[in-house]
Coordinates of C-alpha atoms in Angstrom, one line a residue:
X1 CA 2.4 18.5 8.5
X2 CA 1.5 17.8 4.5
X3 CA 4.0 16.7 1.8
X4 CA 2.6 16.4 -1.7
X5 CA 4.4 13.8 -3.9
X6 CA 3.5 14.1 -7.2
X7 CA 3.9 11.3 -9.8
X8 CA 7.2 12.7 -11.3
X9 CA 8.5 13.1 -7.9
X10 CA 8.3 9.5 -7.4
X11 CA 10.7 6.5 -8.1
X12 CA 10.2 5.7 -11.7
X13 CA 11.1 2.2 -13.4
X14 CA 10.2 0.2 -16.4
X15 CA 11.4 -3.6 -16.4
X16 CA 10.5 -6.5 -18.6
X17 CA 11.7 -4.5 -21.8
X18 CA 9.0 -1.4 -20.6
X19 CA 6.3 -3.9 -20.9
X20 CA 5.6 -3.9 -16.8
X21 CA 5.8 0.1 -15.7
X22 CA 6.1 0.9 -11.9
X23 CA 6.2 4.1 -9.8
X24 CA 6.8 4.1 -6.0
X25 CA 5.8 6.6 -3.6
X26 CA 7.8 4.7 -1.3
X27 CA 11.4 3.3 -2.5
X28 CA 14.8 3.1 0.1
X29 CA 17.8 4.4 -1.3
X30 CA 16.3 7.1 -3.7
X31 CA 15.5 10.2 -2.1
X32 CA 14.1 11.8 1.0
X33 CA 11.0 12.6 -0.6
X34 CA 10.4 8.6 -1.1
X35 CA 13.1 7.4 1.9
X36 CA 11.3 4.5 4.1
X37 CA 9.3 5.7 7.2
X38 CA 7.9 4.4 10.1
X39 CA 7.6 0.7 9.4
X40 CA 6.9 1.3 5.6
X41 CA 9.8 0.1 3.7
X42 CA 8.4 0.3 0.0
X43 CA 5.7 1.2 -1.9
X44 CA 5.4 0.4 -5.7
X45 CA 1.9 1.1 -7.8
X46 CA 2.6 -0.9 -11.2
X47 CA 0.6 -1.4 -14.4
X48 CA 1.4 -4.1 -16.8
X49 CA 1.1 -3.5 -20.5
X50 CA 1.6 -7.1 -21.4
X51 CA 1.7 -10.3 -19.6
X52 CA 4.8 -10.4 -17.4
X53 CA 5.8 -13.3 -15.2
X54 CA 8.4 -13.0 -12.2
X55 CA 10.4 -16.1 -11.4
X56 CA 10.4 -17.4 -8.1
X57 CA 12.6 -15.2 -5.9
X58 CA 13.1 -15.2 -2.0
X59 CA 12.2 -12.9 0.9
X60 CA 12.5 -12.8 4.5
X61 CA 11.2 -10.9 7.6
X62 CA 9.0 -8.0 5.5
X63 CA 5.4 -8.5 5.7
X64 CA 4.7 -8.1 2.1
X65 CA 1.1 -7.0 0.6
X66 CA -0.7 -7.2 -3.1
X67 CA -3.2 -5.2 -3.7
X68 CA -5.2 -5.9 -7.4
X69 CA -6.6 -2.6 -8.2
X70 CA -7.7 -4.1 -11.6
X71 CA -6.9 -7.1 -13.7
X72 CA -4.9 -10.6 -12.1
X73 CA -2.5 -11.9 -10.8
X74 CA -1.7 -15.3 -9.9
X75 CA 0.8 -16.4 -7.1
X76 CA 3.2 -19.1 -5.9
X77 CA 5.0 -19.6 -3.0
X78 CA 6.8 -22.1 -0.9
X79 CA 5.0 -21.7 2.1
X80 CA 1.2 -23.0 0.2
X81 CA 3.5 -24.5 -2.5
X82 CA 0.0 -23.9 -4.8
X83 CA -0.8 -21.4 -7.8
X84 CA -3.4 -18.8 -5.9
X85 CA -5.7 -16.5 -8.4
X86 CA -6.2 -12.9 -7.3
X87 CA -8.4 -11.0 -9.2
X88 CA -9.8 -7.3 -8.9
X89 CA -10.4 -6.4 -5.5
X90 CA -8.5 -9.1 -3.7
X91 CA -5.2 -8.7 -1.8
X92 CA -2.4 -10.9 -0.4
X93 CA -0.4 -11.0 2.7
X94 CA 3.0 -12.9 2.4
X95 CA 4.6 -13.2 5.9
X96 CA 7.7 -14.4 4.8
X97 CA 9.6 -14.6 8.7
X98 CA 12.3 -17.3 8.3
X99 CA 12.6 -17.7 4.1
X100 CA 10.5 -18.7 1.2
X101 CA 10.4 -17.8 -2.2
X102 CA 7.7 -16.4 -4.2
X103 CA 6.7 -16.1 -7.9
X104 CA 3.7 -14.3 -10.1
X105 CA 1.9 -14.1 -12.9
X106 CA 0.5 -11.1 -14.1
X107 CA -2.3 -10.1 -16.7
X108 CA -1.9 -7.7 -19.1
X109 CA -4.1 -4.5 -18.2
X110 CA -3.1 -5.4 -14.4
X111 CA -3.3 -2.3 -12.2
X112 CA -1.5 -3.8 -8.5
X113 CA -0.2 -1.9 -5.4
X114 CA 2.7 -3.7 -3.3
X115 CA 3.6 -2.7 -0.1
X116 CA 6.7 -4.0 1.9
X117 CA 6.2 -3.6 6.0
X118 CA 8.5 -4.4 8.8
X119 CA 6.5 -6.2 11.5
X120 CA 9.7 -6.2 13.6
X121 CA 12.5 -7.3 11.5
X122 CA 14.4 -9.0 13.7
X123 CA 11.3 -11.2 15.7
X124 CA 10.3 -12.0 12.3
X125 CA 13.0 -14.0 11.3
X126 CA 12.1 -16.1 14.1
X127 CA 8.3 -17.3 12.8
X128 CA 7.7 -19.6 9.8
X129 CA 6.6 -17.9 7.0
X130 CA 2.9 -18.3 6.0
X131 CA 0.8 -16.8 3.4
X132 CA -3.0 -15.7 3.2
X133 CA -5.2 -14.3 0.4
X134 CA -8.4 -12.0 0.8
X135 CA -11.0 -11.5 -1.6
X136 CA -13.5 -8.4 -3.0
X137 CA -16.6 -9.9 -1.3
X138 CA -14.9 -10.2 2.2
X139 CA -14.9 -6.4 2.5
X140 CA -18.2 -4.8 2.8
X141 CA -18.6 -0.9 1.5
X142 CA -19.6 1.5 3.9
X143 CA -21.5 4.5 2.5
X144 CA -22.1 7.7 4.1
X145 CA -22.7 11.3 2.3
X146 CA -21.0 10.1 -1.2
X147 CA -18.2 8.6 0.4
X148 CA -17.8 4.9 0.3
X149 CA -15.2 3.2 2.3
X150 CA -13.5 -0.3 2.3
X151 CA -11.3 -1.5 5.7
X152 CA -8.8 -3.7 4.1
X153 CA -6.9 -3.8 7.8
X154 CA -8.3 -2.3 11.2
X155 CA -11.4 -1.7 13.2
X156 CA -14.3 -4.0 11.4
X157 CA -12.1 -6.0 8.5
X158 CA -11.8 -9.4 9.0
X159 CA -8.2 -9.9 7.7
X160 CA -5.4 -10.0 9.9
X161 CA -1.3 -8.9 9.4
X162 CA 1.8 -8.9 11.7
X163 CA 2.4 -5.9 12.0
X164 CA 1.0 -3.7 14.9
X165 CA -1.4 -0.9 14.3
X166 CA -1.4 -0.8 10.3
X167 CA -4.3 0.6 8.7
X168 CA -5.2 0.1 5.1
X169 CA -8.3 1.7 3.8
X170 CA -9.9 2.6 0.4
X171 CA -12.1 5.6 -0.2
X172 CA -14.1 6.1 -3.8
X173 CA -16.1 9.9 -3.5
X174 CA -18.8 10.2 -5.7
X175 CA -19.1 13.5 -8.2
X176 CA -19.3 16.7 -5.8
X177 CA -18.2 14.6 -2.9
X178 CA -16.5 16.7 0.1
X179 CA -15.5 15.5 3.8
X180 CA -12.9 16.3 6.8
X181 CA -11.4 13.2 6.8
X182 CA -10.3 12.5 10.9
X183 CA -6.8 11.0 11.5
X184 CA -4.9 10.0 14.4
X185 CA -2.2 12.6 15.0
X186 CA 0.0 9.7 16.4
X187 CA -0.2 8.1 13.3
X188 CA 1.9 8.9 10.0
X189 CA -0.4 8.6 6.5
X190 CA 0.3 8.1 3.0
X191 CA -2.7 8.7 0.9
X192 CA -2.4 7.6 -2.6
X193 CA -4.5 9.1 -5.7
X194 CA -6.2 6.7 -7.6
X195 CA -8.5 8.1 -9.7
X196 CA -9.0 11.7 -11.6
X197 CA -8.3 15.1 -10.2
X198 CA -9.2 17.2 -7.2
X199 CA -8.1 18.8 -4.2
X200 CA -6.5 16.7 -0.8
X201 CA -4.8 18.4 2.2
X202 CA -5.7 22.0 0.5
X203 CA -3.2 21.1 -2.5
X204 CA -4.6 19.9 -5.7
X205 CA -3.8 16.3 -6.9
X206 CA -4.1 14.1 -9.8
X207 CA -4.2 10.4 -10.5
X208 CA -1.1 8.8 -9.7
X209 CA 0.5 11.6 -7.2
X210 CA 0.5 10.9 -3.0
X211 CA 0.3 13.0 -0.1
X212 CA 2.3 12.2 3.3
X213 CA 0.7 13.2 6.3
X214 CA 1.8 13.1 10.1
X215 CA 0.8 14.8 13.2
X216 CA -2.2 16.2 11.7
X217 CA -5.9 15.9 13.2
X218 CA -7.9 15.8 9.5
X219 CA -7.8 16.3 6.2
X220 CA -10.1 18.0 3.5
X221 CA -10.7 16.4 0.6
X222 CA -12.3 17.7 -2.4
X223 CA -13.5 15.7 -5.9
X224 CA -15.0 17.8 -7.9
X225 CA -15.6 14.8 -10.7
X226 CA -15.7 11.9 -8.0
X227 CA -12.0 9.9 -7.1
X228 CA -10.5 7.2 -5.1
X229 CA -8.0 7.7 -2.0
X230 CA -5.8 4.5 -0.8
X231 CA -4.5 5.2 2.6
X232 CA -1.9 3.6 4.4
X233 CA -1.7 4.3 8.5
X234 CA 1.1 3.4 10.3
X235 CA 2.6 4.5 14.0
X236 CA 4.5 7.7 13.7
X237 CA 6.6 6.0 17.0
X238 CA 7.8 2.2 17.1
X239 CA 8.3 0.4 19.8
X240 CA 11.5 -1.4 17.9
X241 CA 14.3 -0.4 15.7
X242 CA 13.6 -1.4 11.8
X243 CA 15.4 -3.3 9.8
X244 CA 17.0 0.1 7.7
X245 CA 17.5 2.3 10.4
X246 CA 18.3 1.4 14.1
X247 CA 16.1 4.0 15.7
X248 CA 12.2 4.0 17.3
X249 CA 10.8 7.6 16.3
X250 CA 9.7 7.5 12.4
X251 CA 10.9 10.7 10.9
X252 CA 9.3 13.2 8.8
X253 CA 10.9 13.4 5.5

């Protein structure tokens, strides 16, 4: 099954006076088409238009992910109790367990990705929270027929998360570039558009818009003028209840 989520079917939010613009393909409380799944609580793809700064807050129990598409960010949290620099191709992995409290810097021009997991809510609370950066050079490209593929989580990356079988991987096709894509019909997938238009599950996308997929075997994807996929795998079954909704078996929205 395919469900196309175009940008204006997303959450939409602009904080900071409009300077810091987000749009989440996954958001709790909204609507179906965006409602939690599996163990992905939220989803936000934000650009800054100025510098914007968020004071230190707290978390708890979510595995929580950075991903800097373009531009920097620059992090704090109780846990390292330093200022960490993330620049363009590096990501972060806040396990925040028990507590701690986080803050961030961002650049103008930043282009970030943050994703909220529950790693098991409730087992979670039990571990001390801990935080780890990964950089650009620590993944390797692959590149085979036009396609060229980075494994930010699973088989061959070397960076590690809490929560059990996540996959995180990012695909850039060059001009012309077409491929059945395999998946794992256990798994559910959110593949999110990143760059220009083409054509993804047999429905035609553009920058900014995400397609859900579950129980399916592949995908065809299409970029006529070259693009950018980054895809999220995650169980479609649990083997615990997550923190917004006590039941095992994620749910098709």
């Amino acid at each position: 099954m395919v469900q196309l989520l175009k940008k204006s079917q997303q959450v939409q939010a602009r904080i900071f006076g409009g300077r810091f613009v987000v749009n989440k393909p996954v958001a709790s409380g909204a609507t179906a088409a965006t409602a939690p799944y599996s163990n992905v609580f939220y989803w936000s793809h934000a650009v800054a238009l100025e510098d914007c700064e968020f004071a230190l807050h707290p978390h708890q129990g979510f595995e929580i992910m950075t991903f800097v598409l373009e531009g920097s960010v620059c992090h704090f949290d109780t846990a390292s109790q330093v200022w960490t620099p993330l620049q363009t191709g590096d990501f972060q992995v806040i396990q925040s367990g028990s507590g701690l409290q986080h803050a961030e810097k961002i650049s103008a021009g930043t282009r970030s990705f943050q994703l909220w997991f529950d790693p098991d809510f409730a087992q979670a609370l039990r571990q001390a929270p801990a935080y780890v950066d990964y950089h650009d050079q620590d993944f390797a490209p692959v590149q085979v027929q036009g396609v060229t593929t980075r494994t930010y989580l699973g088989a061959g990356s070397p960076a590690h998360c809490q929560t059990a079988g996540l996959t995180i991987r990012r695909l850039a096709f060059s001009a012309g570039a077409t491929m059945t894509l395999p998946l794992d019909p256990t798994c559910a997938y959110t593949m999110y558009v990143l760059a220009v238009t083409g054509h993804l599950g047999g429905a035609a996308v553009q920058e900014d818009d995400a397609l859900r997929i579950w129980q399916e075997p592949t995908v065809e994807v299409a970029f006529t003028d070259g693009g950018e996929l980054f895809i999220v795998g995650t169980p479609q079954v649990l083997n615990y209840a997550v923190a917004w909704e006590p039941r095992t078996k994620a749910v098709a929205p």
